[in-house]
Each structure stands twice: as structure tokens, then as C-alpha cells.
Amino acid sequence: MNLDWDEFIVTGEPFIHAGQISILLTSLGIIFVLTYFKKWKWLWNEWITSVDHRKIGIMYIIASMLMLIRAGVDALMMRTQLAVPEMPFLGEAQHYNEIFTTHGTIMIIFVATPFLIGLMNVATPLQIGARDVAFPFLNNLSFWTFFWGAMLFNISFVIGGAPDAGWSAYMPLASNDLSPGPGQNFYLLGLQITGIGTLATGINFVVTILKMRAKGMTLMRMPMFTWTTLITSLIIIGAFPILTVALAMQTFDRLWDTAFFTLQDGGMPMMWVNLFWLWGHPEVYIVILPAFGIFSEIITTFARKRLFGYTSMVFAIAAISGLSFLVWVHHFFTMGAGPMVNSFFSISTMAIAVPTGVKIFNWLATLHRGRIRFSVPMVWALGFIPNFTVGGVTGVMLAMAAADYQYHNTYFLVSHFHYVLIAGTIFACFAGTIYWWPKMFGVKLNARLGYWMFWLFMIGFNICFFPQYFLGLDGMPRRIYTYFPEDGWFSLNFISTVGAFMMGIAFVIFVYNIYYSYRYQPREMSGDAWDGRTLEWATSSAVPPHYNFAKIPEVKGQDAFWQMKQEGIDPNDIEEYQDIHMPNNTGTPFVMCVFMFIGGFGLVFHWWPIAIVGAIGIFACMIQRSFSRDDGHIVSAEEVRKEEEGIREGQAHENG
Amino acid sequence: MMIITSGCGMTVLDPEGTVGEQQRDLIILSITFMLIIVLVVLILLTYFLVKYRERDGHRGYDPNIDGSVKLEVIWTAIPIAIVTVLSIPTVYTIFNIEEVPEASTENEEPLVVHATSSNWMWIFSYPEEDIETINYLNIPVDRPVLFKLTSADSMASFWVPQLGGQRYNMAGMETELYLQAGTEGTYYGRNANYTGEGFAEMRFDVNAIEESAFNEWVADVQEDAPELTQGIYDQFMVPGHVGEYTFSGTHLEWVDHAMDAEYAMEAWEREGYEPTNPHASDAPDGVPQLNIDVEAGSVETEDTQNEETPQEHDSHHHH
Ligand code: HEM
Ligand SMILES: [Cu+2]
Ligand SMILES: [Cu+2]
């Protein structure tokens, strides 16, 4: 690519300059703090090379939250731009286009998916009574592919220019002819690197759940979140290879002038649309099913009841996952595939409403005859029910193809998918993080700040997105950077923007709460912070030691820990300790992913020497890994005993 | 329901033609069902939360209920019933709007218009009348119009909300869409599918006029309008905005983009247009406004900023 050096760094936009300066200052700040407090070694030994599923989970959650801030700022900029007609805020269309493209991509790929994977990492192995995931090395690798893939995507903002063809990257718009410059290459390579790790995570969790359950944990005794993790992982294994191949094909089109999806030489742009949604539709279930799992855990815990209709809940998620591969055409009913095809996909899409409806009613029935405590995680779960229902029923409206011709590509759609993605996925990310926070960090987040955040966010969310249904029905298309006074879309847009800022403030409260709770909240020693029902609450302490369970518990039914408590069994009452075999930390995945980043960066700019350096580095790491012997290490029975007794003492101290 | 339909005058719920009306009816039907579902969920939720919240004198706690086959069958059957009830009119309408709409006048033969999208303008060809317009469209009222849709470059979506739902324009392909205007008037139409920088302003007016006025207009155009040549047409292939134009003759004589997806790229070469990285130092600022001199057959390009939007938009829909 003939790129002048002065084009390498993106210039000309005040926001981009502000971004560059803040990136520089933040990086310098981090380097300074780590150096000043001599934390580099700690960072490397305790976190970067860690194969501990909880630490990896925490890293996932922190990185996703940072990405949520980035994409959230994008959202606020877009909403500001749209607040009034002919707003000069973002200057010109190009800038808006780059922002909505990065917003959508980051939210789906670098927020929703990894956030949930983070929560899976934290909770799932504990829930099934396992010491770690099946492939700890691979788990570390997955995290770093996500992290470095995200970095590669994000630097496009300041280096070379951001992609602007939408998160769906339709061809031929995303081709070299219509999207010249390196922007779209960042999208392709950033997603490719991340996607490989996501696929690995899928495989990892399927094996973990099928192979590593504690004694007595039959499939039909698994907690609902574990079930959704399993099914989600299966969807990942089905869907992500499609993305990998599609991205590779578009990359070939852009870098080596193949003609899979181009206008020239018999390319088939519509093939991209099909492949994209063959992955893309299952992807939206990848980010909603774990959310269902989280809400199931929270609702049963705080209604203090068994989940109503456990078996039908399991069948419902299985049905949803199967159907999710049969409905992709509903994303382009307007392509004129003919009435037969559209009718088929209309009905198959509406069919998903049936198992989803079953789930909603089962959650409601779980509340019936409970003793409901309105804890902070619980209010998020309860808020989810009506808001997600609104998103769901408007989904049915969109599924009615003949009507969808009118909603397609409008704000009606924008509103619908935010109702499901925010009220479903993001509410679940917040709820799950707050719920498992004591398990991760040994304190509960402050509840008063938690309620403030919840109400501000929930109300702001509705103020932001409900008016958009009407904007859609009034003919406002999505992805426009401005409109005219005569369009009559001003007041609803303005209201919508107000709601967006309320959500922004709510998030700031959340971040403050993290700081506040770290400083002032009482430590949580019991390990069972919420009177929980599942095994993660049975571990000895608030922050369980890296081997999870001193002795693997034996499971006798659903809600295993609840049952133990009912029967007066203390899972930590251990007579004889045993040696525990654990995997060693490893730096290879981190180094390998840095090389993926370098290689990807070279490809973005067609700088072959750099790309080759990256490729060599990746292979070198693979070779290093295949020849290294690593048998892990033994935590001796004596060490385990000391650790456990220390924890017990701490608890006694706290209580007494 | 009445408030939603009449009160706010939302374009899609206020159609002016048989196609849009069928879609509106379907939408209203679905909104009714969906409101009922949301209400049921809200009422149940509120009731349980009030009744079973933890408090002094709490009653009715039973932690071991784990399901009820009867209830679960009921709430599986009800959604199935609702989905079935909604599927029938959906499928009926899907098939129905692929047919020629019923016309109330004697002229039931649909008028054929080729609508071609190009970055970032609309090209309308009337093959039987042998005329072509850019960025506006005249159609006779009460007569079905068959749009044959295609694109010169990126995928667009042809949408006139008050007349009916949209359909994609794709290079190398042809899709069809029937619309019909029931009353005279000017309707706002646009590209609804994102096509890059000039997408937001890719709008056009549809003027629905009396059949006789339409025929008169056609005759005038055939006689007075400049003739479309390939040289002029190629200039419309260059990405940018243009105003409204009228020609005699159509581009279908030398290219049908539905058959030839590469045409626009070849025209770029002939016109010496090369795409540039939007962040390059020599990239144009904003979307260029192309002023095509039809008499001289030449083009001038101006870099325009947002304040100079290409089309007049005072005639777009009002509330
Ligand atoms: C504060 C919360 C949010 C606000 C205010 C917001 C706002 C917006 C806006 C204004 C757009 C552009 C619409 C357009 O121009 O067509 C958009 C698009 C989008 N948003 Fe959000 N959003 C928020 C959160 C989220 C979340 C949490 C997700 C996903 C987990 C998400 C996913 C998307 C996607 C996929 C798009 C489509 C992008 C595209 O058209 O390429 N958003 N959002
Ligand atoms: Cu097509
Ligand atoms: Cu879908």
C-alpha cells in the first residue's frame, strides 16, 4: 500500500487528536505506575502468564469493561450528533460512519462476547466442582488473542483510519474499490485474531463441562449457567468457523485481489451477506444464552427457590440454539429471495419466540411462592424480564417479513436490537459481575450506589431506545449521520439522546462503586456471600485458592450447595488433605499473540516484512510449545492444609 | 391503538397506496398482540413481586416447587397459538405484495420503471417511454408501478415509506417491487441501506400525478429533454451527489447493471476516477457535488461541505 508517512497517524479531527493524547497519557501513566511501584514482575507472574481460570476471567472482565467505555463514548458521540437536525458536532459523514462501525463491532465482538466469556471463566469451573478448565494453556491463549485482536482493531482509530463499512461489513461496500485505505483491513484482522481464540474457548468449555464435573454432577443436575455455557460453546463451535472462513475470503479479496465477493470477475457480494449472517445470527444467541443462565442463577438465589421447570428450561435453550442456525435470512428479507423463502424464514424466526416465551414464564413462576430479596443483582434480573420482553416481541414483529420491509434498516431495528442486547446481555454482564464480585475480589459492591446505578441506567435506557421505535415507524433510517428539520424527527431524537447520557452517568457510578467498594466496603469472608445454591459458593473463602476446592465436593442433586446446607453438611470440613496437581503458568501464549498482533499489523498496511516477522514469531511459539515438557506442579497436602486452616482462622477472626 | 395510528401521523402507519396499506394492517395487528403479551408479563411480574417480597409476616413460601407440567404445557401452547395466528396473515401478505396491486382505474397494466442506485444518486429509467430521470420520479396516480431494481455499485435499498416497504438494489442482479400511489402528492423516497459517505443524502422525490398529466410530461420530456449519451452517463457513475436531471433515451441501451456488475468500475477508469483513502492528505473533504454539464457533456467537481446538500429538501414529507 502506498501510504505516505504523514497519513500513518490519523489527523484532522479534534476528537481523534484528543484520543491520541489520551492514549499516550494513559500508556505513559500505566508504565509509570507499574515501574514506580515495581509491579512489572508481579503483573507478569501473577496475571499475564496465569492459567488460573478465575484470573483469566477477571482479565476478560476488566478488558471488556474498558472496551465498553470506548464503545460507550462512541455511542454518546453518535447520540450527540443526532440530538438535533443538521448538527455540526462530528463534522462530516465519514467520521460518523467510522464511529458507528467501531461502536457496533466493539460492542458485539469486544464487549458482549468476551464479557460473558469472562463470567463463564469465573463461575463455570467452580459450579461443576472442577479445579480448572480442561485446557488451561489454551484458555490463556484465548484471552490474549481477544486482547491483542482488540488492540489491533482499536488502534485503527489513531493509526491509518478506522473501518467505515458497518459492523456487518457488507460487500462490495467493504471492498478496495468502495472502501479504500487500511480501515477495513483492521476490521478483518482484528476480528480474525479474536475469533480464533473464541473458537478455542468454545472447545475448551465443551470439554471442561463434559469431562470435568465433580462426582454426582450429572448433566441434569448442572446449574443453569453451566448449561448455557455448554450450549453457547456448542454454538461457538458451529458458528465461528464460518466467520473465520468468511473473514479470510474478504481479506484475500482486499489483500490479494481475489474475487469472492467483488463486483468484478464474477464475485458474489451476496455470498458475504449469507456467510456473515450464518455466523451473525448464532452470534446473537452466543451473547444472550449465557445471560439467560446468569439470570436463572440470580432469580433462584434471591427468590430462594428452585428454578421452575428446570427440564423445560434446558430443552428451551437447546431448541433456541438449534433454531438459531435456521433463521439467518431474516436479516435480509428485502433481498427479494421470493415469497416461499421469506415465508419459511418468517415462520422459523417466529418459532424462536416459543422457547423464549417458555423461559420468561418459567422465571415468573420461579418468583411465585418465593421469598424475594431485592438485592442489587436481583433488581437487574427483574429489570431484565419486562425490558427483554419488549425486545422480544418487537423481534417477532420484525420476523413478519411483509412488515419487516417497512422496519428493515430503520430505527425500529436499532431499538429492537438494543432492547435485546442491553436489557439481555448488558444487564446480565452487570448483574453477573455484581453477583460474583465477592467471589472474585472478596468484597461486595456497595448496594446503595448499586441501586442508583440500576435505576438511572434502566430508566435512561428506556428513554433512549423506546422513542426509536417511533422514529423507525416515521421513516428514519439507521446509520444516517444527520437529518433535516422537515423530517420531523427532532423531538424524539433529542429525548433519546438525554436517555443515552443517563446511561453514561450510571456507568460512571458503577466505576466509582468499584473504587469505593475497594476502599470502604467490609471484606466478605464467608465465601457464601448471598446464601447461594450452587457450588461456587461452597469454596472455602471469598477468594478461593487457585486449586478451587481442597476436596472436590460430592453432588447429590440440583442446587448442590443449597442441599448441603439443608442437610447440615460442611463441604470444607475435611479430615484428610491430599496432594493437588495443577498446571504451570506460561508466557508462550502472550508472546504468540503479540506476534499475531505484529503480523496482523503488517498485513493491514501490506508491509510484508513485518507480516513475515509476525508469522515466524507465531510458528516459533508453536514449535517452542510442542517441544517443551510441562507436567505442572503438585500442591502438597501439607500446603493445602496450611492454606485452608489460614482461611478458617481468618473467618473465625472476622466472626468472633 | 388509535392514538398510535392517527395521533402522531407516523409515515409508515399513514400509507398512501394498497401495498403500504396491507403492511400497515399487518403492523397494527402485530402491535395489538405484542402489547397484550407485554401487559400480561408486566402484571404477573408486579403481582409476584408485591406478594412474595420478603417482609414481616411473609406467607406462602415454598422453596421446593420445581415445575408443573400443566402450566408449562399451557405456556408453550399459547405462544404456538399466537405465532400461528400471526403467521397466516404474514404469509398471505408476503405473497400478496409480490402480485400486481389492484388498480381502481382502467389502466391496470403496470408502469415499468428501472430504479438503479449509484453512489450516491438514483437513476430512474422508463424503458417504454424511453426517458430517464435522476433523483426524482414521476408516476401516474392509481396505476401499479413495477420497479426493477439494481445497483451500479454498492448495495442500496429502494424505499418510499408512504407507498410501501423497501427492497434491495444489488449490482449484477435484479429485484422487483410493486408500488402504487393512491392519492396525488409528493412522497419522500430514499436509499435505506447504508452505502458509505453520501448515504444520508441519497434521497429522491416521488411525484404521483394524474395519468393525463403524466402522459403530457412524458411527451414533453421525449421532445425537449437532452438526450442521454454514454459519455454523460459515465459521469453519473463517479461517486458524488448530483441534482435532479431529465433525459430522453435511457442507459438501458448500452448497459443493464443487473447483467453487468463491472460497468461502474469500467466507467471510473474512463472518467479517470480513483478511490482515495478518506484519511489521505489529498482526499476530498466531504461528498463531492458533481455538476454535470449536459450540453457540453462535461463535469465539474466541487468539494462541498455539509451545508450545501445537493437536493432541495423542502418538499419532503411534513407533519
Ligand atoms: C449507552 C448505550 C448505547 C447507546 C446510546 C447506543 C447507541 C447507538 C447508536 C446511536 C447507534 C447507531 C445507529 C445508527 O446510526 O444507525 C448504535 C448502533 C449499534 N449498536 Fe449501540 N448503543 C449503545 C449500546 C450498545 C450495546 C451494549 C450494544 C451491543 C452489545 C450495541 C450494539 C450496537 C450495534 C451492533 C449497532 C449497529 C452498528 C451498525 O449499524 O453497524 N450498542 N448504537
Ligand atoms: Cu442479490
Ligand atoms: Cu438474526
PDB file of N, CA and C in Angstrom, chain B residues 216-286:
ATOM      1  N   GLU B 216     -48.584  13.772 -20.510  1.00  0.00           N
ATOM      2  CA  GLU B 216     -48.116  15.048 -21.046  1.00  0.00           C
ATOM      3  C   GLU B 216     -46.637  15.255 -20.746  1.00  0.00           C
ATOM      4  N   TRP B 217     -46.305  14.982 -19.490  1.00  0.00           N
ATOM      5  CA  TRP B 217     -44.913  15.143 -19.059  1.00  0.00           C
ATOM      6  C   TRP B 217     -43.986  14.263 -19.896  1.00  0.00           C
ATOM      7  N   VAL B 218     -44.416  13.004 -20.094  1.00  0.00           N
ATOM      8  CA  VAL B 218     -43.587  12.089 -20.872  1.00  0.00           C
ATOM      9  C   VAL B 218     -43.360  12.641 -22.266  1.00  0.00           C
ATOM     10  N   ALA B 219     -44.435  13.125 -22.875  1.00  0.00           N
ATOM     11  CA  ALA B 219     -44.308  13.650 -24.235  1.00  0.00           C
ATOM     12  C   ALA B 219     -43.342  14.837 -24.270  1.00  0.00           C
ATOM     13  N   ASP B 220     -43.466  15.724 -23.272  1.00  0.00           N
ATOM     14  CA  ASP B 220     -42.565  16.879 -23.194  1.00  0.00           C
ATOM     15  C   ASP B 220     -41.115  16.431 -23.086  1.00  0.00           C
ATOM     16  N   VAL B 221     -40.889  15.469 -22.216  1.00  0.00           N
ATOM     17  CA  VAL B 221     -39.506  15.019 -21.999  1.00  0.00           C
ATOM     18  C   VAL B 221     -38.944  14.428 -23.274  1.00  0.00           C
ATOM     19  N   GLN B 222     -39.768  13.583 -23.905  1.00  0.00           N
ATOM     20  CA  GLN B 222     -39.286  12.939 -25.136  1.00  0.00           C
ATOM     21  C   GLN B 222     -38.865  13.981 -26.154  1.00  0.00           C
ATOM     22  N   GLU B 223     -39.605  15.091 -26.153  1.00  0.00           N
ATOM     23  CA  GLU B 223     -39.351  16.112 -27.165  1.00  0.00           C
ATOM     24  C   GLU B 223     -38.216  17.057 -26.780  1.00  0.00           C
ATOM     25  N   ASP B 224     -38.284  17.592 -25.525  1.00  0.00           N
ATOM     26  CA  ASP B 224     -37.397  18.699 -25.157  1.00  0.00           C
ATOM     27  C   ASP B 224     -36.136  18.305 -24.417  1.00  0.00           C
ATOM     28  N   ALA B 225     -36.180  17.213 -23.694  1.00  0.00           N
ATOM     29  CA  ALA B 225     -35.037  16.926 -22.808  1.00  0.00           C
ATOM     30  C   ALA B 225     -33.821  16.523 -23.622  1.00  0.00           C
ATOM     31  N   PRO B 226     -32.638  16.866 -23.134  1.00  0.00           N
ATOM     32  CA  PRO B 226     -31.414  16.462 -23.830  1.00  0.00           C
ATOM     33  C   PRO B 226     -31.304  14.943 -23.858  1.00  0.00           C
ATOM     34  N   GLU B 227     -30.592  14.461 -24.841  1.00  0.00           N
ATOM     35  CA  GLU B 227     -30.505  13.024 -24.964  1.00  0.00           C
ATOM     36  C   GLU B 227     -29.392  12.481 -24.086  1.00  0.00           C
ATOM     37  N   LEU B 228     -29.680  11.348 -23.472  1.00  0.00           N
ATOM     38  CA  LEU B 228     -28.664  10.722 -22.622  1.00  0.00           C
ATOM     39  C   LEU B 228     -27.669   9.983 -23.509  1.00  0.00           C
ATOM     40  N   THR B 229     -26.389  10.323 -23.345  1.00  0.00           N
ATOM     41  CA  THR B 229     -25.354   9.599 -24.085  1.00  0.00           C
ATOM     42  C   THR B 229     -24.512   8.826 -23.088  1.00  0.00           C
ATOM     43  N   GLN B 230     -23.768   7.891 -23.605  1.00  0.00           N
ATOM     44  CA  GLN B 230     -22.935   7.091 -22.702  1.00  0.00           C
ATOM     45  C   GLN B 230     -21.892   7.969 -22.022  1.00  0.00           C
ATOM     46  N   GLY B 231     -21.395   8.977 -22.770  1.00  0.00           N
ATOM     47  CA  GLY B 231     -20.405   9.889 -22.198  1.00  0.00           C
ATOM     48  C   GLY B 231     -20.960  10.611 -20.981  1.00  0.00           C
ATOM     49  N   ILE B 232     -22.200  11.093 -21.099  1.00  0.00           N
ATOM     50  CA  ILE B 232     -22.805  11.773 -19.954  1.00  0.00           C
ATOM     51  C   ILE B 232     -23.069  10.765 -18.839  1.00  0.00           C
ATOM     52  N   TYR B 233     -23.585   9.621 -19.238  1.00  0.00           N
ATOM     53  CA  TYR B 233     -23.972   8.626 -18.233  1.00  0.00           C
ATOM     54  C   TYR B 233     -22.783   8.198 -17.380  1.00  0.00           C
ATOM     55  N   ASP B 234     -21.656   8.018 -18.029  1.00  0.00           N
ATOM     56  CA  ASP B 234     -20.467   7.590 -17.278  1.00  0.00           C
ATOM     57  C   ASP B 234     -20.120   8.565 -16.155  1.00  0.00           C
ATOM     58  N   GLN B 235     -20.404   9.842 -16.405  1.00  0.00           N
ATOM     59  CA  GLN B 235     -20.099  10.815 -15.358  1.00  0.00           C
ATOM     60  C   GLN B 235     -20.964  10.603 -14.115  1.00  0.00           C
ATOM     61  N   PHE B 236     -22.154  10.044 -14.316  1.00  0.00           N
ATOM     62  CA  PHE B 236     -23.012   9.750 -13.166  1.00  0.00           C
ATOM     63  C   PHE B 236     -22.509   8.545 -12.377  1.00  0.00           C
ATOM     64  N   MET B 237     -21.578   7.811 -12.948  1.00  0.00           N
ATOM     65  CA  MET B 237     -21.052   6.645 -12.237  1.00  0.00           C
ATOM     66  C   MET B 237     -20.026   7.051 -11.180  1.00  0.00           C
ATOM     67  N   VAL B 238     -19.475   8.261 -11.332  1.00  0.00           N
ATOM     68  CA  VAL B 238     -18.461   8.721 -10.374  1.00  0.00           C
ATOM     69  C   VAL B 238     -19.136   9.045  -9.046  1.00  0.00           C
ATOM     70  N   PRO B 239     -18.607   8.556  -7.936  1.00  0.00           N
ATOM     71  CA  PRO B 239     -19.256   8.808  -6.645  1.00  0.00           C
ATOM     72  C   PRO B 239     -19.362  10.294  -6.324  1.00  0.00           C
ATOM     73  N   GLY B 240     -20.542  10.718  -5.923  1.00  0.00           N
ATOM     74  CA  GLY B 240     -20.788  12.110  -5.579  1.00  0.00           C
ATOM     75  C   GLY B 240     -22.277  12.346  -5.573  1.00  0.00           C
ATOM     76  N   HIS B 241     -22.643  13.575  -5.256  1.00  0.00           N
ATOM     77  CA  HIS B 241     -24.054  13.925  -5.315  1.00  0.00           C
ATOM     78  C   HIS B 241     -24.320  14.728  -6.579  1.00  0.00           C
ATOM     79  N   VAL B 242     -25.511  14.581  -7.136  1.00  0.00           N
ATOM     80  CA  VAL B 242     -25.923  15.431  -8.255  1.00  0.00           C
ATOM     81  C   VAL B 242     -27.325  15.952  -7.962  1.00  0.00           C
ATOM     82  N   GLY B 243     -27.743  16.965  -8.714  1.00  0.00           N
ATOM     83  CA  GLY B 243     -29.105  17.477  -8.574  1.00  0.00           C
ATOM     84  C   GLY B 243     -30.079  16.612  -9.354  1.00  0.00           C
ATOM     85  N   GLU B 244     -31.229  17.209  -9.719  1.00  0.00           N
ATOM     86  CA  GLU B 244     -32.218  16.463 -10.497  1.00  0.00           C
ATOM     87  C   GLU B 244     -31.970  16.692 -11.979  1.00  0.00           C
ATOM     88  N   TYR B 245     -32.074  15.634 -12.769  1.00  0.00           N
ATOM     89  CA  TYR B 245     -31.869  15.732 -14.210  1.00  0.00           C
ATOM     90  C   TYR B 245     -32.978  14.975 -14.933  1.00  0.00           C
ATOM     91  N   THR B 246     -33.209  15.357 -16.198  1.00  0.00           N
ATOM     92  CA  THR B 246     -34.193  14.665 -17.027  1.00  0.00           C
ATOM     93  C   THR B 246     -33.593  14.452 -18.411  1.00  0.00           C
ATOM     94  N   PHE B 247     -33.750  13.263 -18.951  1.00  0.00           N
ATOM     95  CA  PHE B 247     -33.176  12.952 -20.265  1.00  0.00           C
ATOM     96  C   PHE B 247     -34.194  12.237 -21.131  1.00  0.00           C
ATOM     97  N   SER B 248     -34.012  12.371 -22.432  1.00  0.00           N
ATOM     98  CA  SER B 248     -34.697  11.438 -23.320  1.00  0.00           C
ATOM     99  C   SER B 248     -33.721  10.308 -23.629  1.00  0.00           C
ATOM    100  N   GLY B 249     -34.287   9.136 -23.854  1.00  0.00           N
ATOM    101  CA  GLY B 249     -33.425   7.962 -24.009  1.00  0.00           C
ATOM    102  C   GLY B 249     -33.085   7.391 -22.642  1.00  0.00           C
ATOM    103  N   THR B 250     -32.671   6.133 -22.601  1.00  0.00           N
ATOM    104  CA  THR B 250     -32.276   5.528 -21.313  1.00  0.00           C
ATOM    105  C   THR B 250     -30.922   4.852 -21.460  1.00  0.00           C
ATOM    106  N   HIS B 251     -30.304   4.636 -20.282  1.00  0.00           N
ATOM    107  CA  HIS B 251     -28.993   3.974 -20.320  1.00  0.00           C
ATOM    108  C   HIS B 251     -29.115   2.489 -20.620  1.00  0.00           C
ATOM    109  N   LEU B 252     -30.347   1.973 -20.603  1.00  0.00           N
ATOM    110  CA  LEU B 252     -30.515   0.539 -20.838  1.00  0.00           C
ATOM    111  C   LEU B 252     -30.064   0.150 -22.239  1.00  0.00           C
ATOM    112  N   GLU B 253     -29.929   1.174 -23.092  1.00  0.00           N
ATOM    113  CA  GLU B 253     -29.467   0.876 -24.450  1.00  0.00           C
ATOM    114  C   GLU B 253     -28.049   0.328 -24.454  1.00  0.00           C
ATOM    115  N   TRP B 254     -27.225   0.771 -23.507  1.00  0.00           N
ATOM    116  CA  TRP B 254     -25.856   0.231 -23.514  1.00  0.00           C
ATOM    117  C   TRP B 254     -25.464  -0.548 -22.269  1.00  0.00           C
ATOM    118  N   VAL B 255     -26.199  -0.372 -21.193  1.00  0.00           N
ATOM    119  CA  VAL B 255     -25.858  -1.235 -20.065  1.00  0.00           C
ATOM    120  C   VAL B 255     -27.086  -1.532 -19.221  1.00  0.00           C
ATOM    121  N   ASP B 256     -27.185  -2.786 -18.799  1.00  0.00           N
ATOM    122  CA  ASP B 256     -28.131  -3.149 -17.771  1.00  0.00           C
ATOM    123  C   ASP B 256     -27.278  -3.644 -16.608  1.00  0.00           C
ATOM    124  N   HIS B 257     -27.238  -2.845 -15.542  1.00  0.00           N
ATOM    125  CA  HIS B 257     -26.354  -3.195 -14.421  1.00  0.00           C
ATOM    126  C   HIS B 257     -26.715  -4.539 -13.796  1.00  0.00           C
ATOM    127  N   ALA B 258     -27.952  -4.967 -14.037  1.00  0.00           N
ATOM    128  CA  ALA B 258     -28.345  -6.269 -13.499  1.00  0.00           C
ATOM    129  C   ALA B 258     -27.599  -7.393 -14.200  1.00  0.00           C
ATOM    130  N   MET B 259     -27.122  -7.098 -15.423  1.00  0.00           N
ATOM    131  CA  MET B 259     -26.389  -8.120 -16.166  1.00  0.00           C
ATOM    132  C   MET B 259     -24.882  -7.881 -16.109  1.00  0.00           C
ATOM    133  N   ASP B 260     -24.506  -6.645 -15.811  1.00  0.00           N
ATOM    134  CA  ASP B 260     -23.097  -6.280 -15.931  1.00  0.00           C
ATOM    135  C   ASP B 260     -22.661  -5.521 -14.672  1.00  0.00           C
ATOM    136  N   ALA B 261     -22.149  -6.273 -13.716  1.00  0.00           N
ATOM    137  CA  ALA B 261     -21.808  -5.666 -12.430  1.00  0.00           C
ATOM    138  C   ALA B 261     -20.563  -4.800 -12.513  1.00  0.00           C
ATOM    139  N   GLU B 262     -19.772  -4.973 -13.576  1.00  0.00           N
ATOM    140  CA  GLU B 262     -18.481  -4.284 -13.613  1.00  0.00           C
ATOM    141  C   GLU B 262     -18.561  -2.909 -14.246  1.00  0.00           C
ATOM    142  N   TYR B 263     -19.740  -2.586 -14.807  1.00  0.00           N
ATOM    143  CA  TYR B 263     -19.807  -1.380 -15.641  1.00  0.00           C
ATOM    144  C   TYR B 263     -19.296  -0.139 -14.917  1.00  0.00           C
ATOM    145  N   ALA B 264     -19.743   0.066 -13.673  1.00  0.00           N
ATOM    146  CA  ALA B 264     -19.375   1.297 -12.980  1.00  0.00           C
ATOM    147  C   ALA B 264     -17.855   1.395 -12.799  1.00  0.00           C
ATOM    148  N   MET B 265     -17.223   0.265 -12.511  1.00  0.00           N
ATOM    149  CA  MET B 265     -15.766   0.284 -12.299  1.00  0.00           C
ATOM    150  C   MET B 265     -15.049   0.648 -13.613  1.00  0.00           C
ATOM    151  N   GLU B 266     -15.604   0.149 -14.724  1.00  0.00           N
ATOM    152  CA  GLU B 266     -15.002   0.498 -16.020  1.00  0.00           C
ATOM    153  C   GLU B 266     -15.211   1.979 -16.323  1.00  0.00           C
ATOM    154  N   ALA B 267     -16.399   2.480 -15.964  1.00  0.00           N
ATOM    155  CA  ALA B 267     -16.671   3.902 -16.191  1.00  0.00           C
ATOM    156  C   ALA B 267     -15.714   4.760 -15.366  1.00  0.00           C
ATOM    157  N   TRP B 268     -15.398   4.320 -14.153  1.00  0.00           N
ATOM    158  CA  TRP B 268     -14.439   5.059 -13.326  1.00  0.00           C
ATOM    159  C   TRP B 268     -13.136   5.225 -14.083  1.00  0.00           C
ATOM    160  N   GLU B 269     -12.712   4.138 -14.701  1.00  0.00           N
ATOM    161  CA  GLU B 269     -11.441   4.202 -15.431  1.00  0.00           C
ATOM    162  C   GLU B 269     -11.530   5.184 -16.579  1.00  0.00           C
ATOM    163  N   ARG B 270     -12.635   5.086 -17.315  1.00  0.00           N
ATOM    164  CA  ARG B 270     -12.804   6.017 -18.444  1.00  0.00           C
ATOM    165  C   ARG B 270     -12.827   7.456 -17.959  1.00  0.00           C
ATOM    166  N   GLU B 271     -13.405   7.676 -16.772  1.00  0.00           N
ATOM    167  CA  GLU B 271     -13.504   9.043 -16.263  1.00  0.00           C
ATOM    168  C   GLU B 271     -12.270   9.453 -15.477  1.00  0.00           C
ATOM    169  N   GLY B 272     -11.334   8.541 -15.325  1.00  0.00           N
ATOM    170  CA  GLY B 272     -10.121   8.856 -14.583  1.00  0.00           C
ATOM    171  C   GLY B 272     -10.338   9.037 -13.096  1.00  0.00           C
ATOM    172  N   TYR B 273     -11.347   8.355 -12.579  1.00  0.00           N
ATOM    173  CA  TYR B 273     -11.614   8.475 -11.142  1.00  0.00           C
ATOM    174  C   TYR B 273     -10.898   7.375 -10.382  1.00  0.00           C
ATOM    175  N   GLU B 274     -10.204   7.763  -9.311  1.00  0.00           N
ATOM    176  CA  GLU B 274      -9.590   6.744  -8.467  1.00  0.00           C
ATOM    177  C   GLU B 274     -10.015   6.933  -7.026  1.00  0.00           C
ATOM    178  N   PRO B 275     -10.415   5.845  -6.397  1.00  0.00           N
ATOM    179  CA  PRO B 275     -10.807   5.975  -4.990  1.00  0.00           C
ATOM    180  C   PRO B 275      -9.609   6.337  -4.118  1.00  0.00           C
ATOM    181  N   THR B 276      -9.834   7.186  -3.121  1.00  0.00           N
ATOM    182  CA  THR B 276      -8.731   7.544  -2.223  1.00  0.00           C
ATOM    183  C   THR B 276      -9.078   7.193  -0.789  1.00  0.00           C
ATOM    184  N   ASN B 277      -8.055   6.872  -0.046  1.00  0.00           N
ATOM    185  CA  ASN B 277      -8.190   6.667   1.392  1.00  0.00           C
ATOM    186  C   ASN B 277      -8.791   7.934   1.997  1.00  0.00           C
ATOM    187  N   PRO B 278      -9.909   7.824   2.714  1.00  0.00           N
ATOM    188  CA  PRO B 278     -10.526   9.048   3.246  1.00  0.00           C
ATOM    189  C   PRO B 278      -9.613   9.808   4.211  1.00  0.00           C
ATOM    190  N   HIS B 279      -8.576   9.140   4.716  1.00  0.00           N
ATOM    191  CA  HIS B 279      -7.670   9.844   5.619  1.00  0.00           C
ATOM    192  C   HIS B 279      -6.412  10.331   4.916  1.00  0.00           C
ATOM    193  N   ALA B 280      -6.351  10.150   3.594  1.00  0.00           N
ATOM    194  CA  ALA B 280      -5.177  10.626   2.868  1.00  0.00           C
ATOM    195  C   ALA B 280      -5.214  12.147   2.797  1.00  0.00           C
ATOM    196  N   SER B 281      -4.015  12.750   2.665  1.00  0.00           N
ATOM    197  CA  SER B 281      -3.978  14.212   2.686  1.00  0.00           C
ATOM    198  C   SER B 281      -4.667  14.808   1.459  1.00  0.00           C
ATOM    199  N   ASP B 282      -4.706  14.044   0.349  1.00  0.00           N
ATOM    200  CA  ASP B 282      -5.352  14.600  -0.844  1.00  0.00           C
ATOM    201  C   ASP B 282      -6.797  14.113  -1.005  1.00  0.00           C
ATOM    202  N   ALA B 283      -7.357  13.547   0.038  1.00  0.00           N
ATOM    203  CA  ALA B 283      -8.743  13.072  -0.063  1.00  0.00           C
ATOM    204  C   ALA B 283      -9.689  14.261  -0.070  1.00  0.00           C
ATOM    205  N   PRO B 284     -10.769  14.164  -0.857  1.00  0.00           N
ATOM    206  CA  PRO B 284     -11.720  15.269  -0.865  1.00  0.00           C
ATOM    207  C   PRO B 284     -12.401  15.412   0.494  1.00  0.00           C
ATOM    208  N   ASP B 285     -12.746  16.641   0.803  1.00  0.00           N
ATOM    209  CA  ASP B 285     -13.407  16.928   2.066  1.00  0.00           C
ATOM    210  C   ASP B 285     -14.900  16.745   1.877  1.00  0.00           C
ATOM    211  N   GLY B 286     -15.490  15.779   2.474  1.00  0.00           N
ATOM    212  CA  GLY B 286     -16.925  15.575   2.309  1.00  0.00           C
ATOM    213  C   GLY B 286     -17.261  14.943   0.969  1.00  0.00           C
TER     214      GLY B 286
END
